CSV table of C-alpha atoms and ligand atoms in Angstrom, one decimal:
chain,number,residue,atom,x,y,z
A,1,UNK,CA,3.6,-3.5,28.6
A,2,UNK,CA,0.4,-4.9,28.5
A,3,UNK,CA,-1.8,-3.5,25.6
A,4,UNK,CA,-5.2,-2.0,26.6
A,5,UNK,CA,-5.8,-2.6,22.7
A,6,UNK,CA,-5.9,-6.2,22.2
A,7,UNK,CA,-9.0,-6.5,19.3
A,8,UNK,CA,-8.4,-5.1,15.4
A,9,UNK,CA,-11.7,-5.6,13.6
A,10,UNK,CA,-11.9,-5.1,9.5
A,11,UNK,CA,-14.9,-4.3,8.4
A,12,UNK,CA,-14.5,-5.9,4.8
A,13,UNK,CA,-17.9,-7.0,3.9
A,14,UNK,CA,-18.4,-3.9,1.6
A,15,UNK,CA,-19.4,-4.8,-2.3
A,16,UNK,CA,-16.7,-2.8,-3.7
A,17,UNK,CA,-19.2,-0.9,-6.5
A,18,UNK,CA,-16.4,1.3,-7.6
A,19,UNK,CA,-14.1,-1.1,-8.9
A,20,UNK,CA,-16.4,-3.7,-11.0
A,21,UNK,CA,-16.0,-5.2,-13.1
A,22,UNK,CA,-12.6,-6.2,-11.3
A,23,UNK,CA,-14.9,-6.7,-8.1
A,24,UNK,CA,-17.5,-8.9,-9.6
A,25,UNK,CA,-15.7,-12.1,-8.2
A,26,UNK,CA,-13.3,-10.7,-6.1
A,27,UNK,CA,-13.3,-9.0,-3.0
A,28,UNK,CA,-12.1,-5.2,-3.3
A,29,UNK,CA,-9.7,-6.2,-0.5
A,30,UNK,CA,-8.0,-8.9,-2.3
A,31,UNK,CA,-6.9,-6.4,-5.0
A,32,UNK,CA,-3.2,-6.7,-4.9
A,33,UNK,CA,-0.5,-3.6,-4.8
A,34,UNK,CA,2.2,-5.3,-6.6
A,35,UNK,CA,2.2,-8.9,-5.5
A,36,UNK,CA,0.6,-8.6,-2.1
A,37,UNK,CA,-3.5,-8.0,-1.6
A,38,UNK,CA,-4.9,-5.0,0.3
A,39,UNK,CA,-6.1,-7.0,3.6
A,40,UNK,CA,-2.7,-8.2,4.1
A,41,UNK,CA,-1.2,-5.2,4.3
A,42,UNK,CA,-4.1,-4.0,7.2
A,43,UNK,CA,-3.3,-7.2,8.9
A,44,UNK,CA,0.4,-6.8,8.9
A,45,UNK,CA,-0.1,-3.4,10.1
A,46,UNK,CA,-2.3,-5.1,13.0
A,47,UNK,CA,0.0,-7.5,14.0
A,48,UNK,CA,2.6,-5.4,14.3
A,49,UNK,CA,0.9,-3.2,16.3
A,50,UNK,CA,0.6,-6.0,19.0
A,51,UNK,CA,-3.2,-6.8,18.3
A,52,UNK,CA,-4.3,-10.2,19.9
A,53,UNK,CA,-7.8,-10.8,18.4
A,54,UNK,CA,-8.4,-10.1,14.7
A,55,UNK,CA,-12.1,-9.8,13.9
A,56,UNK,CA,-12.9,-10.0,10.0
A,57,UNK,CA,-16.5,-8.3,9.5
A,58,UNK,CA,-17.4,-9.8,5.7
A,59,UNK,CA,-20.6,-11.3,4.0
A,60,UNK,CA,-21.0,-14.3,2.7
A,61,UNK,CA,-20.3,-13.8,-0.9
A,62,UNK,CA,-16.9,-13.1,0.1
A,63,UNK,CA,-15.2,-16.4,1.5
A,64,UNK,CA,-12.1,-15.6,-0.8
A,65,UNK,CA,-10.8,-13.5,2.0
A,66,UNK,CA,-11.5,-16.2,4.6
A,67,UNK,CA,-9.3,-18.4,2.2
A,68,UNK,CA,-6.7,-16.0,1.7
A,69,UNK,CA,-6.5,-14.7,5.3
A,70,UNK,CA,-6.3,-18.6,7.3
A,71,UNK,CA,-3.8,-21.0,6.4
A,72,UNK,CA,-3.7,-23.6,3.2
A,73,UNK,CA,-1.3,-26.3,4.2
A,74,UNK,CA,-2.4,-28.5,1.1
A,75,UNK,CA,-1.0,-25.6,-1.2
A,76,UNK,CA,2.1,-25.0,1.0
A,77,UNK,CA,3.0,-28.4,0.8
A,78,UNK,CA,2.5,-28.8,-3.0
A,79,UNK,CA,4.8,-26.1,-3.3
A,80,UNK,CA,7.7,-27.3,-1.2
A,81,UNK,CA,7.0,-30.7,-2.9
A,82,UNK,CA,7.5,-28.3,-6.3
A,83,UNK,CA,10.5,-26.7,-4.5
A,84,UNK,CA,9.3,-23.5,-4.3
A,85,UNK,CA,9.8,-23.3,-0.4
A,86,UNK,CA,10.5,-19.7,0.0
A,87,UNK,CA,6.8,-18.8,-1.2
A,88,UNK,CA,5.7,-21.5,1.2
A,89,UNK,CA,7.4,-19.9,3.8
A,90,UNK,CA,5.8,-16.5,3.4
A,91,UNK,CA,2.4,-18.1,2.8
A,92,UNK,CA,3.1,-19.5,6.3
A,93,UNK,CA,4.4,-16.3,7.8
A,94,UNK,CA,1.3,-14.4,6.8
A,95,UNK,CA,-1.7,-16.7,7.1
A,96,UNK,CA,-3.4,-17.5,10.5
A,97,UNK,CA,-4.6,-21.0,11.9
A,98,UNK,CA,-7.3,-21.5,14.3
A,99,UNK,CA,-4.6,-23.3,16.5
A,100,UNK,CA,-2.7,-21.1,17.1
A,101,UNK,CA,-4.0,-17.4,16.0
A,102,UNK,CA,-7.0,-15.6,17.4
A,103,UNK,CA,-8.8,-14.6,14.3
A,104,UNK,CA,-12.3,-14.4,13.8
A,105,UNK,CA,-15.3,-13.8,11.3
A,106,UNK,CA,-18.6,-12.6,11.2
A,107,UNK,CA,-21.2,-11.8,8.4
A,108,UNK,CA,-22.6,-8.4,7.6
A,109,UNK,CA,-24.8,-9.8,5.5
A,110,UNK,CA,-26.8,-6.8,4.3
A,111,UNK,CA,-25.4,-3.4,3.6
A,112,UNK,CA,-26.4,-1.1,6.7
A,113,UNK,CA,-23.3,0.7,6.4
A,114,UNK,CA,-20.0,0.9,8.3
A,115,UNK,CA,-21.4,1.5,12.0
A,116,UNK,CA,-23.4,-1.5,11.9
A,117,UNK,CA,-20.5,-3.4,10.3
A,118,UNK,CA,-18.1,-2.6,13.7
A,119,UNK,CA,-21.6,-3.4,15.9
A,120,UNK,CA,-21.8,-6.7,14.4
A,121,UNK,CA,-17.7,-7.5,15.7
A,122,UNK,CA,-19.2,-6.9,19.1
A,123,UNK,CA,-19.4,-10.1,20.6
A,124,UNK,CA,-16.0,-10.6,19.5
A,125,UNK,CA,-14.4,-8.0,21.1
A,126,UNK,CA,-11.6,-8.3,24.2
A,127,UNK,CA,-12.1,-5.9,27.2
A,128,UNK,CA,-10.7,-2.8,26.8
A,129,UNK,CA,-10.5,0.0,23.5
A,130,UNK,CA,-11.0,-1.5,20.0
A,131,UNK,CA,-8.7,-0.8,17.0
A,132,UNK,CA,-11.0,-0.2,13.6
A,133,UNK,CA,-9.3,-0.5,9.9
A,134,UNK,CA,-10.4,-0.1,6.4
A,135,UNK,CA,-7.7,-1.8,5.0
A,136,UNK,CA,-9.0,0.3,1.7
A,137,UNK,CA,-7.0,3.5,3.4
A,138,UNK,CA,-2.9,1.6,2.6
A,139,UNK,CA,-0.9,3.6,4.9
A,140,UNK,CA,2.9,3.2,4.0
A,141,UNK,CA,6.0,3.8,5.9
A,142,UNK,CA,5.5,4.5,9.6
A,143,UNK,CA,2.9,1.8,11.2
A,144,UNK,CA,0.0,4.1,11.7
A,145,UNK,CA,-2.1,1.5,14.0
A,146,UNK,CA,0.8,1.4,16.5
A,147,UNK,CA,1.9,4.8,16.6
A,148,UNK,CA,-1.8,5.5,17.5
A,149,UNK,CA,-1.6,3.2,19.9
A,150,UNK,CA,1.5,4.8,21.7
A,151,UNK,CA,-0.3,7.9,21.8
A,152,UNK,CA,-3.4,6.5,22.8
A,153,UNK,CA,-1.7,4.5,25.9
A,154,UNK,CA,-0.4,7.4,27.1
A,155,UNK,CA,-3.8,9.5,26.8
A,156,UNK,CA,-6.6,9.5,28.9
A,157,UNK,CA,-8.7,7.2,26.4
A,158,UNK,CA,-11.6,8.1,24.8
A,159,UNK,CA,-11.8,7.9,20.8
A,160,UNK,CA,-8.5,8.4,18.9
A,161,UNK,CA,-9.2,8.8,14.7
A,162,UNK,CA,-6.4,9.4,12.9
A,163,UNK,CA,-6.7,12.0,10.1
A,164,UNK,CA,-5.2,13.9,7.5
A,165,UNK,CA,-5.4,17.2,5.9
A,166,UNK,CA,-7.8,17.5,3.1
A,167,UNK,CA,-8.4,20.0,-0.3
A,168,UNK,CA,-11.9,21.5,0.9
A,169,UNK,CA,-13.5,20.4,-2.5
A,170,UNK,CA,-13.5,16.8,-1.0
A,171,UNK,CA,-14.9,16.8,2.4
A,172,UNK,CA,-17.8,15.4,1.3
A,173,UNK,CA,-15.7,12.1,0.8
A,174,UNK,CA,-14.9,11.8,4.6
A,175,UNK,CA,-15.4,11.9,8.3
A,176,UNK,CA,-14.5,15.3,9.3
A,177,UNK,CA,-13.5,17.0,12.8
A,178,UNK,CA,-14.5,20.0,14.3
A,179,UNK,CA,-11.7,21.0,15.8
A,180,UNK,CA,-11.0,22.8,19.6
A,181,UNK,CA,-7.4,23.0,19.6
A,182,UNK,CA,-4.0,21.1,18.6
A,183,UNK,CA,-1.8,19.9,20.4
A,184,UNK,CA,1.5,18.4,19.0
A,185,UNK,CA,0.4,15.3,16.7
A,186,UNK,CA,-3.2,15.8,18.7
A,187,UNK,CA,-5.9,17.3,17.4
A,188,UNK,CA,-8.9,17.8,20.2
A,189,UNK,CA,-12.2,17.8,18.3
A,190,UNK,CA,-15.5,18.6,19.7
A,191,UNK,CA,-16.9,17.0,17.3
A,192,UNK,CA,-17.0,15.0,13.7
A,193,UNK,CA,-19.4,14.9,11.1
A,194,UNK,CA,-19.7,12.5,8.5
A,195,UNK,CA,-19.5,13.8,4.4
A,196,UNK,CA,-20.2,17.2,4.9
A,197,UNK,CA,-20.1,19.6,1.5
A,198,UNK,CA,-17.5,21.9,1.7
A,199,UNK,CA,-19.7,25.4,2.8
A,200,UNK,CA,-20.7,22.7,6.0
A,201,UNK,CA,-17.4,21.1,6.7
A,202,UNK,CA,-16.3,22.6,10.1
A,203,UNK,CA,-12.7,22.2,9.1
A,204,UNK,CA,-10.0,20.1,6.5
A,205,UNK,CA,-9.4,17.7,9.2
A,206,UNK,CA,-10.3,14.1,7.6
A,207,UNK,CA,-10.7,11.1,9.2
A,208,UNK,CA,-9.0,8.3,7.4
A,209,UNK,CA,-9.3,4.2,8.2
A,210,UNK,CA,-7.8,4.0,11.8
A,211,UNK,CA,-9.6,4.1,14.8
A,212,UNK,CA,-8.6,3.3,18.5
A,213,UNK,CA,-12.5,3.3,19.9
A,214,UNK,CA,-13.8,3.1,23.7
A,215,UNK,CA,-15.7,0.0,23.4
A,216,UNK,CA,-18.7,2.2,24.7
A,217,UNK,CA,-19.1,2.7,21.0
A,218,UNK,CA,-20.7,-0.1,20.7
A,219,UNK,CA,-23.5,0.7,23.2
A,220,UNK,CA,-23.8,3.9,20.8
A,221,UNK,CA,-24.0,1.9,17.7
A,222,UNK,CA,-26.9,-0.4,19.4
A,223,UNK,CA,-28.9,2.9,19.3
A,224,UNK,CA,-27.5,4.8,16.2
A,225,UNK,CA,-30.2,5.7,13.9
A,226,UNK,CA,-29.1,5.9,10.2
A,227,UNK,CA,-27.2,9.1,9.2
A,228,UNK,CA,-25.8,10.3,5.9
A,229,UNK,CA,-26.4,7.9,2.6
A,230,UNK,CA,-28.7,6.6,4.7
A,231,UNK,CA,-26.6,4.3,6.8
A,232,UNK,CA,-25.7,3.2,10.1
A,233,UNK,CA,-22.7,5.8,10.6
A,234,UNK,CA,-19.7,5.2,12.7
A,235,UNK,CA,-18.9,8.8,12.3
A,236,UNK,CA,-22.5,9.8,14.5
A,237,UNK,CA,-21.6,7.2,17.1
A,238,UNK,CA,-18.7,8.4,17.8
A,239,UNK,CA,-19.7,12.0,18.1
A,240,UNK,CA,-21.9,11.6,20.6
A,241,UNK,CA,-19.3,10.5,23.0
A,242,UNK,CA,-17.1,13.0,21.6
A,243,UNK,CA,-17.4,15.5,24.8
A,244,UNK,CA,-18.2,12.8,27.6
A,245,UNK,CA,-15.1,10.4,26.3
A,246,UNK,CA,-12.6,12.8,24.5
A,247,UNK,CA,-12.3,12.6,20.9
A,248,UNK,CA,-8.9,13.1,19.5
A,249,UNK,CA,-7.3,13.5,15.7
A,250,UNK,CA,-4.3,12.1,15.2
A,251,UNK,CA,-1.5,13.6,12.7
A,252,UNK,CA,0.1,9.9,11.3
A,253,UNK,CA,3.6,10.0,10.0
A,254,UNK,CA,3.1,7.2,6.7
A,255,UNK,CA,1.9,8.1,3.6
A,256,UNK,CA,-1.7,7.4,2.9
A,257,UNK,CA,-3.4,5.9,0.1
A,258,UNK,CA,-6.8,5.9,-1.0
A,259,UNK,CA,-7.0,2.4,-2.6
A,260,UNK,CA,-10.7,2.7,-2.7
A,261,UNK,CA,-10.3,4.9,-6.0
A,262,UNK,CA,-8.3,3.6,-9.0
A,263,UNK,CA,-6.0,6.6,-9.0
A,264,UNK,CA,-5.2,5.7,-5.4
A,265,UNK,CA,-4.6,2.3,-6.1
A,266,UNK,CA,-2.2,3.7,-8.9
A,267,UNK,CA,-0.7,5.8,-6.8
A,268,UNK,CA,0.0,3.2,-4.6
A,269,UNK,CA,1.4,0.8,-6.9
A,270,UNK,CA,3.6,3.1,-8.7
A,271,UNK,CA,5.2,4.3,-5.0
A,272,UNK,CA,5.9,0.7,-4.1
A,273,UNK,CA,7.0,-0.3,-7.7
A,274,UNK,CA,9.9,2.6,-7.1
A,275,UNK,CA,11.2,1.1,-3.7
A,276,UNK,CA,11.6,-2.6,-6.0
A,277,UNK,CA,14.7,-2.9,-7.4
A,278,UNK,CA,13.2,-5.0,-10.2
A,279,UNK,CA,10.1,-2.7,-10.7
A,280,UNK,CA,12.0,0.2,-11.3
A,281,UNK,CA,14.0,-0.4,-13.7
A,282,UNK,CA,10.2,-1.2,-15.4
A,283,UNK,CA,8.8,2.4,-14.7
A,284,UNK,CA,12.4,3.8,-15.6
A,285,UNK,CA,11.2,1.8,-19.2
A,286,UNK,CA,7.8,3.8,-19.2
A,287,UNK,CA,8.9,7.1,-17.5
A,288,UNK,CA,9.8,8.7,-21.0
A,289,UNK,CA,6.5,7.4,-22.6
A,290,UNK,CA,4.1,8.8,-20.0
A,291,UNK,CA,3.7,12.3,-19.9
A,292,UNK,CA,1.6,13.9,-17.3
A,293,UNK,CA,-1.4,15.4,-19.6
A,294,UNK,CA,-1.1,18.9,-19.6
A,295,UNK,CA,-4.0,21.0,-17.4
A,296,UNK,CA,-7.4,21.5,-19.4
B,1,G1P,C1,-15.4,5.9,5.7
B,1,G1P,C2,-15.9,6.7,6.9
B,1,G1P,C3,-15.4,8.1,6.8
B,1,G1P,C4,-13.8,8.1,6.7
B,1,G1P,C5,-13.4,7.3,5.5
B,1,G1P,C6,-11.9,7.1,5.4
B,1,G1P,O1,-16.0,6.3,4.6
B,1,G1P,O2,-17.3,6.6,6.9
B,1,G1P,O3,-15.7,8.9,7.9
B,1,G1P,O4,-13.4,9.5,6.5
B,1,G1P,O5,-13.9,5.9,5.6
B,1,G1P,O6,-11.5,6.5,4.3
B,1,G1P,P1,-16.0,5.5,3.2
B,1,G1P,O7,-14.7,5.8,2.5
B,1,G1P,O8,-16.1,4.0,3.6
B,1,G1P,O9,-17.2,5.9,2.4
Protein backbone atom coordinates (compact mmCIF):
# COMPACT_ATOMS: atom_id res chain seq x y z
CA UNK A 1 0.00 0.00 0.00
CA UNK A 2 1.15 3.27 -0.79
CA UNK A 3 1.55 5.55 2.26
CA UNK A 4 -0.30 8.94 2.14
CA UNK A 5 2.31 9.62 5.07
CA UNK A 6 5.61 9.73 3.54
CA UNK A 7 7.42 13.00 5.63
CA UNK A 8 8.36 12.54 9.70
CA UNK A 9 9.72 15.92 10.78
CA UNK A 10 11.60 16.31 14.46
CA UNK A 11 11.51 19.32 15.73
CA UNK A 12 14.80 19.06 17.88
CA UNK A 13 16.13 22.45 17.94
CA UNK A 14 14.85 23.04 21.51
CA UNK A 15 17.72 24.22 24.21
CA UNK A 16 16.84 21.60 26.65
CA UNK A 17 16.79 24.14 29.91
CA UNK A 18 15.60 21.44 32.06
CA UNK A 19 18.34 19.20 31.94
CA UNK A 20 21.64 21.55 32.23
CA UNK A 21 24.04 21.20 33.13
CA UNK A 22 24.00 17.81 31.15
CA UNK A 23 22.60 19.94 28.12
CA UNK A 24 25.21 22.60 28.09
CA UNK A 25 27.08 20.77 25.25
CA UNK A 26 24.81 18.23 24.35
CA UNK A 27 21.69 18.14 22.64
CA UNK A 28 18.73 16.93 25.12
CA UNK A 29 18.10 14.41 22.30
CA UNK A 30 21.36 12.82 22.36
CA UNK A 31 20.75 11.81 26.01
CA UNK A 32 21.03 8.08 25.85
CA UNK A 33 18.44 5.43 27.60
CA UNK A 34 20.97 2.79 28.26
CA UNK A 35 23.31 2.71 25.29
CA UNK A 36 21.12 4.19 22.61
CA UNK A 37 20.25 8.34 22.40
CA UNK A 38 16.70 9.63 22.39
CA UNK A 39 16.56 10.66 18.49
CA UNK A 40 17.34 7.30 17.60
CA UNK A 41 14.74 5.76 19.13
CA UNK A 42 12.10 8.56 17.19
CA UNK A 43 13.85 7.72 14.07
CA UNK A 44 13.56 3.98 14.47
CA UNK A 45 10.11 4.44 15.29
CA UNK A 46 9.79 6.58 11.88
CA UNK A 47 11.35 4.18 9.75
CA UNK A 48 9.43 1.60 10.77
CA UNK A 49 6.53 3.22 10.31
CA UNK A 50 7.29 3.46 6.47
CA UNK A 51 8.33 7.26 6.46
CA UNK A 52 10.27 8.25 3.21
CA UNK A 53 11.53 11.80 4.04
CA UNK A 54 12.89 12.53 7.48
CA UNK A 55 13.04 16.32 8.23
CA UNK A 56 15.34 17.24 11.34
CA UNK A 57 14.20 20.85 12.55
CA UNK A 58 17.54 21.90 14.87
CA UNK A 59 19.61 25.12 15.35
CA UNK A 60 22.78 25.62 14.76
CA UNK A 61 24.40 25.04 18.02
CA UNK A 62 23.29 21.64 17.74
CA UNK A 63 25.30 19.88 14.79
CA UNK A 64 26.02 16.84 17.22
CA UNK A 65 22.71 15.46 16.15
CA UNK A 66 23.53 16.02 12.43
CA UNK A 67 26.75 13.95 13.28
CA UNK A 68 25.04 11.37 15.10
CA UNK A 69 22.00 10.98 12.87
CA UNK A 70 24.16 10.77 9.07
CA UNK A 71 26.74 8.29 8.54
CA UNK A 72 30.67 8.30 9.80
CA UNK A 73 32.32 5.89 7.51
CA UNK A 74 35.96 7.03 8.87
CA UNK A 75 34.78 5.81 12.41
CA UNK A 76 33.09 2.57 11.01
CA UNK A 77 36.15 1.66 9.34
CA UNK A 78 38.54 2.36 12.29
CA UNK A 79 36.51 0.01 14.07
CA UNK A 80 36.42 -2.98 11.79
CA UNK A 81 40.17 -2.16 11.31
CA UNK A 82 40.04 -2.52 15.42
CA UNK A 83 37.75 -5.64 14.99
CA UNK A 84 34.93 -4.40 16.49
CA UNK A 85 32.64 -5.10 13.36
CA UNK A 86 29.48 -5.77 15.05
CA UNK A 87 29.28 -2.07 16.41
CA UNK A 88 30.19 -1.01 12.87
CA UNK A 89 27.44 -2.84 11.68
CA UNK A 90 24.84 -1.17 13.81
CA UNK A 91 26.42 2.19 13.30
CA UNK A 92 25.68 1.36 9.69
CA UNK A 93 22.16 0.03 10.23
CA UNK A 94 21.10 3.18 11.97
CA UNK A 95 22.80 6.18 10.36
CA UNK A 96 21.49 7.69 7.08
CA UNK A 97 23.65 8.83 3.90
CA UNK A 98 22.68 11.45 1.58
CA UNK A 99 23.02 8.67 -1.21
CA UNK A 100 20.89 6.80 -0.34
CA UNK A 101 18.44 8.12 2.55
CA UNK A 102 16.10 11.08 2.21
CA UNK A 103 16.95 13.02 5.33
CA UNK A 104 16.95 16.50 5.77
CA UNK A 105 17.76 19.55 8.03
CA UNK A 106 16.78 22.91 8.74
CA UNK A 107 17.62 25.58 11.36
CA UNK A 108 15.13 27.04 13.87
CA UNK A 109 17.48 29.30 14.80
CA UNK A 110 15.62 31.37 17.39
CA UNK A 111 13.13 29.98 19.93
CA UNK A 112 9.47 30.89 18.57
CA UNK A 113 8.24 27.75 19.84
CA UNK A 114 7.06 24.42 18.58
CA UNK A 115 4.49 25.69 15.70
CA UNK A 116 7.02 27.66 14.12
CA UNK A 117 9.52 24.82 14.49
CA UNK A 118 7.02 22.30 12.17
CA UNK A 119 6.42 25.73 9.81
CA UNK A 120 10.03 25.92 9.20
CA UNK A 121 10.07 21.79 7.76
CA UNK A 122 7.64 23.24 5.24
CA UNK A 123 9.47 23.36 2.21
CA UNK A 124 10.58 19.99 2.92
CA UNK A 125 7.53 18.33 3.18
CA UNK A 126 6.19 15.37 0.47
CA UNK A 127 2.46 15.79 -0.70
CA UNK A 128 0.17 14.44 1.35
CA UNK A 129 -0.38 14.29 5.74
CA UNK A 130 2.85 14.99 7.77
CA UNK A 131 3.90 12.78 10.69
CA UNK A 132 5.31 15.19 13.80
CA UNK A 133 7.58 13.70 16.74
CA UNK A 134 9.17 14.91 19.84
CA UNK A 135 11.38 12.21 20.24
CA UNK A 136 11.40 13.68 24.03
CA UNK A 137 7.89 11.58 24.46
CA UNK A 138 9.98 7.55 24.24
CA UNK A 139 7.11 5.43 23.47
CA UNK A 140 8.03 1.65 24.09
CA UNK A 141 6.49 -1.48 23.00
CA UNK A 142 3.87 -1.11 20.21
CA UNK A 143 5.21 1.46 17.39
CA UNK A 144 2.91 4.25 18.08
CA UNK A 145 3.83 6.32 14.69
CA UNK A 146 2.51 3.36 12.65
CA UNK A 147 -0.34 2.18 14.49
CA UNK A 148 -1.43 5.88 14.01
CA UNK A 149 -0.83 5.57 10.73
CA UNK A 150 -3.15 2.39 10.25
CA UNK A 151 -5.81 4.23 11.73
CA UNK A 152 -5.27 7.30 10.05
CA UNK A 153 -5.33 5.46 6.43
CA UNK A 154 -8.33 4.14 7.05
CA UNK A 155 -10.00 7.47 8.43
CA UNK A 156 -11.21 10.23 6.55
CA UNK A 157 -7.97 12.45 7.26
CA UNK A 158 -7.89 15.38 9.08
CA UNK A 159 -5.49 15.76 12.26
CA UNK A 160 -4.76 12.52 14.20
CA UNK A 161 -2.83 13.42 17.96
CA UNK A 162 -2.25 10.66 19.87
CA UNK A 163 -2.88 11.05 23.56
CA UNK A 164 -3.05 9.67 26.84
CA UNK A 165 -4.86 9.96 29.98
CA UNK A 166 -3.59 12.39 32.43
CA UNK A 167 -3.88 13.13 36.58
CA UNK A 168 -5.87 16.61 36.34
CA UNK A 169 -3.07 18.36 38.49
CA UNK A 170 -0.88 18.32 35.24
CA UNK A 171 -2.80 19.54 32.40
CA UNK A 172 -1.06 22.49 32.45
CA UNK A 173 1.96 20.41 31.12
CA UNK A 174 0.12 19.43 27.82
CA UNK A 175 -2.00 19.84 24.81
CA UNK A 176 -5.40 18.88 25.80
CA UNK A 177 -8.68 17.72 23.92
CA UNK A 178 -12.07 18.69 24.28
CA UNK A 179 -13.62 15.90 23.66
CA UNK A 180 -17.23 14.97 21.48
CA UNK A 181 -17.29 11.36 21.72
CA UNK A 182 -15.12 8.05 21.65
CA UNK A 183 -15.09 5.74 19.57
CA UNK A 184 -12.93 2.50 19.99
CA UNK A 185 -9.20 3.69 20.16
CA UNK A 186 -10.69 7.22 18.65
CA UNK A 187 -11.31 9.98 20.43
CA UNK A 188 -13.32 12.85 18.32
CA UNK A 189 -12.35 16.27 19.82
CA UNK A 190 -13.88 19.52 18.95
CA UNK A 191 -11.25 21.02 19.96
CA UNK A 192 -7.57 21.20 21.90
CA UNK A 193 -6.16 23.74 23.97
CA UNK A 194 -2.68 24.08 24.75
CA UNK A 195 -1.50 24.08 28.85
CA UNK A 196 -4.64 24.80 30.36
CA UNK A 197 -4.76 24.76 34.49
CA UNK A 198 -6.78 22.18 35.72
CA UNK A 199 -10.26 24.33 36.67
CA UNK A 200 -9.82 25.18 32.51
CA UNK A 201 -8.83 21.90 31.15
CA UNK A 202 -11.92 20.65 29.07
CA UNK A 203 -11.03 17.16 29.86
CA UNK A 204 -7.71 14.52 30.93
CA UNK A 205 -7.18 13.77 27.37
CA UNK A 206 -3.35 14.76 26.66
CA UNK A 207 -1.78 15.11 23.70
CA UNK A 208 1.57 13.45 23.72
CA UNK A 209 4.61 13.76 20.77
CA UNK A 210 2.83 12.13 17.68
CA UNK A 211 1.03 13.79 15.17
CA UNK A 212 -0.30 12.67 11.68
CA UNK A 213 -1.20 16.49 10.44
CA UNK A 214 -3.09 17.67 7.12
CA UNK A 215 -0.41 19.51 5.53
CA UNK A 216 -3.08 22.51 5.62
CA UNK A 217 -1.43 22.99 8.94
CA UNK A 218 1.04 24.59 7.59
CA UNK A 219 -1.06 27.32 5.88
CA UNK A 220 -2.45 27.78 9.67
CA UNK A 221 0.95 28.08 11.11
CA UNK A 222 1.93 30.85 8.37
CA UNK A 223 -0.87 32.92 10.16
CA UNK A 224 -0.68 31.59 13.87
CA UNK A 225 -0.24 34.44 16.21
CA UNK A 226 1.63 33.42 19.43
CA UNK A 227 -0.43 31.53 22.08
CA UNK A 228 0.44 30.28 25.54
CA UNK A 229 4.24 31.01 26.95
CA UNK A 230 4.14 33.29 24.35
CA UNK A 231 4.98 31.08 21.45
CA UNK A 232 4.11 30.08 18.11
CA UNK A 233 1.68 27.01 19.17
CA UNK A 234 1.07 23.97 17.26
CA UNK A 235 -1.74 23.18 19.58
CA UNK A 236 -3.86 26.64 18.19
CA UNK A 237 -3.08 25.68 14.58
CA UNK A 238 -4.41 22.72 14.79
CA UNK A 239 -7.59 23.78 16.55
CA UNK A 240 -8.62 25.87 14.14
CA UNK A 241 -9.08 23.20 11.61
CA UNK A 242 -10.32 20.97 14.25
CA UNK A 243 -14.18 21.19 12.94
CA UNK A 244 -13.43 21.91 9.04
CA UNK A 245 -10.74 18.88 8.92
CA UNK A 246 -11.65 16.44 11.82
CA UNK A 247 -9.51 16.24 14.73
CA UNK A 248 -9.10 12.86 16.28
CA UNK A 249 -7.20 11.50 19.73
CA UNK A 250 -5.73 8.50 19.42
CA UNK A 251 -5.55 5.75 22.45
CA UNK A 252 -1.69 4.26 21.66
CA UNK A 253 -0.94 0.76 22.94
CA UNK A 254 3.16 1.37 24.11
CA UNK A 255 4.12 2.71 27.17
CA UNK A 256 5.02 6.37 27.21
CA UNK A 257 7.78 8.14 28.64
CA UNK A 258 8.33 11.62 29.44
CA UNK A 259 12.07 11.84 28.88
CA UNK A 260 11.87 15.55 29.00
CA UNK A 261 11.80 15.26 32.93
CA UNK A 262 14.62 13.39 34.81
CA UNK A 263 12.18 11.06 36.49
CA UNK A 264 10.91 10.16 33.11
CA UNK A 265 14.23 9.62 31.81
CA UNK A 266 14.55 7.29 34.98
CA UNK A 267 11.75 5.67 34.41
CA UNK A 268 12.66 4.89 31.15
CA UNK A 269 16.00 3.56 31.76
CA UNK A 270 15.10 1.47 34.63
CA UNK A 271 12.09 -0.25 32.32
CA UNK A 272 14.63 -0.98 29.63
CA UNK A 273 17.44 -1.94 32.03
CA UNK A 274 14.79 -4.86 33.26
CA UNK A 275 14.12 -6.32 29.66
CA UNK A 276 18.52 -6.60 29.54
CA UNK A 277 19.66 -9.67 30.64
CA UNK A 278 22.92 -8.08 31.78
CA UNK A 279 21.14 -4.92 33.36
CA UNK A 280 19.11 -6.85 35.51
CA UNK A 281 20.95 -8.76 37.26
CA UNK A 282 22.51 -4.83 38.11
CA UNK A 283 19.12 -3.53 39.48
CA UNK A 284 18.52 -6.99 41.09
CA UNK A 285 22.17 -5.69 42.94
CA UNK A 286 20.39 -2.34 43.98
CA UNK A 287 16.77 -3.44 44.40
CA UNK A 288 17.35 -4.25 48.27
CA UNK A 289 19.24 -0.87 48.67
CA UNK A 290 16.63 1.38 47.25
CA UNK A 291 13.68 1.83 49.09
CA UNK A 292 10.85 3.85 47.76
CA UNK A 293 10.77 6.92 50.41
CA UNK A 294 7.84 6.64 52.38
CA UNK A 295 4.78 9.43 51.56
CA UNK A 296 5.41 12.91 53.37
C1 LIG B 1 4.46 19.88 23.56
C2 LIG B 1 3.10 20.33 23.02
C3 LIG B 1 1.98 19.83 23.92
C4 LIG B 1 2.08 18.32 24.07
C5 LIG B 1 3.47 17.93 24.60
C6 LIG B 1 3.63 16.43 24.62
O1 LIG B 1 4.71 20.56 24.77
O2 LIG B 1 3.09 21.74 22.91
O3 LIG B 1 0.74 20.18 23.37
O4 LIG B 1 1.07 17.86 24.95
O5 LIG B 1 4.50 18.47 23.77
O6 LIG B 1 4.83 16.06 25.21
P1 LIG B 1 6.18 20.62 25.45
O7 LIG B 1 6.32 19.38 26.28
O8 LIG B 1 7.17 20.69 24.33
O9 LIG B 1 6.17 21.85 26.28
Amino acid sequence: MLHTVRTAIFPVAGLGTRFLPATKATPKELLPVLDTPLIQYAIDEARDAGIERMVFVSHPSKSAIERHVMDDAALRSQLKARGKVDIAAVLEENAFCHENDDVRFVMQSEPLGLGHAVLCAREHALTGAVAVILPDDLIIGQNCLAEMIEAYEQGNGGHMVASMRVPLDETSKYGILSVANEAGRMLHAKCMVEKPAPQDAPSCHAVVGRYVLDANVFERLQTQVPGAGGEIQLTDAIAKDASALGLAGFSFSGRRFDCGSKAGMLRATLHLASQDPECAAVLEEFSGIVQPRAAA
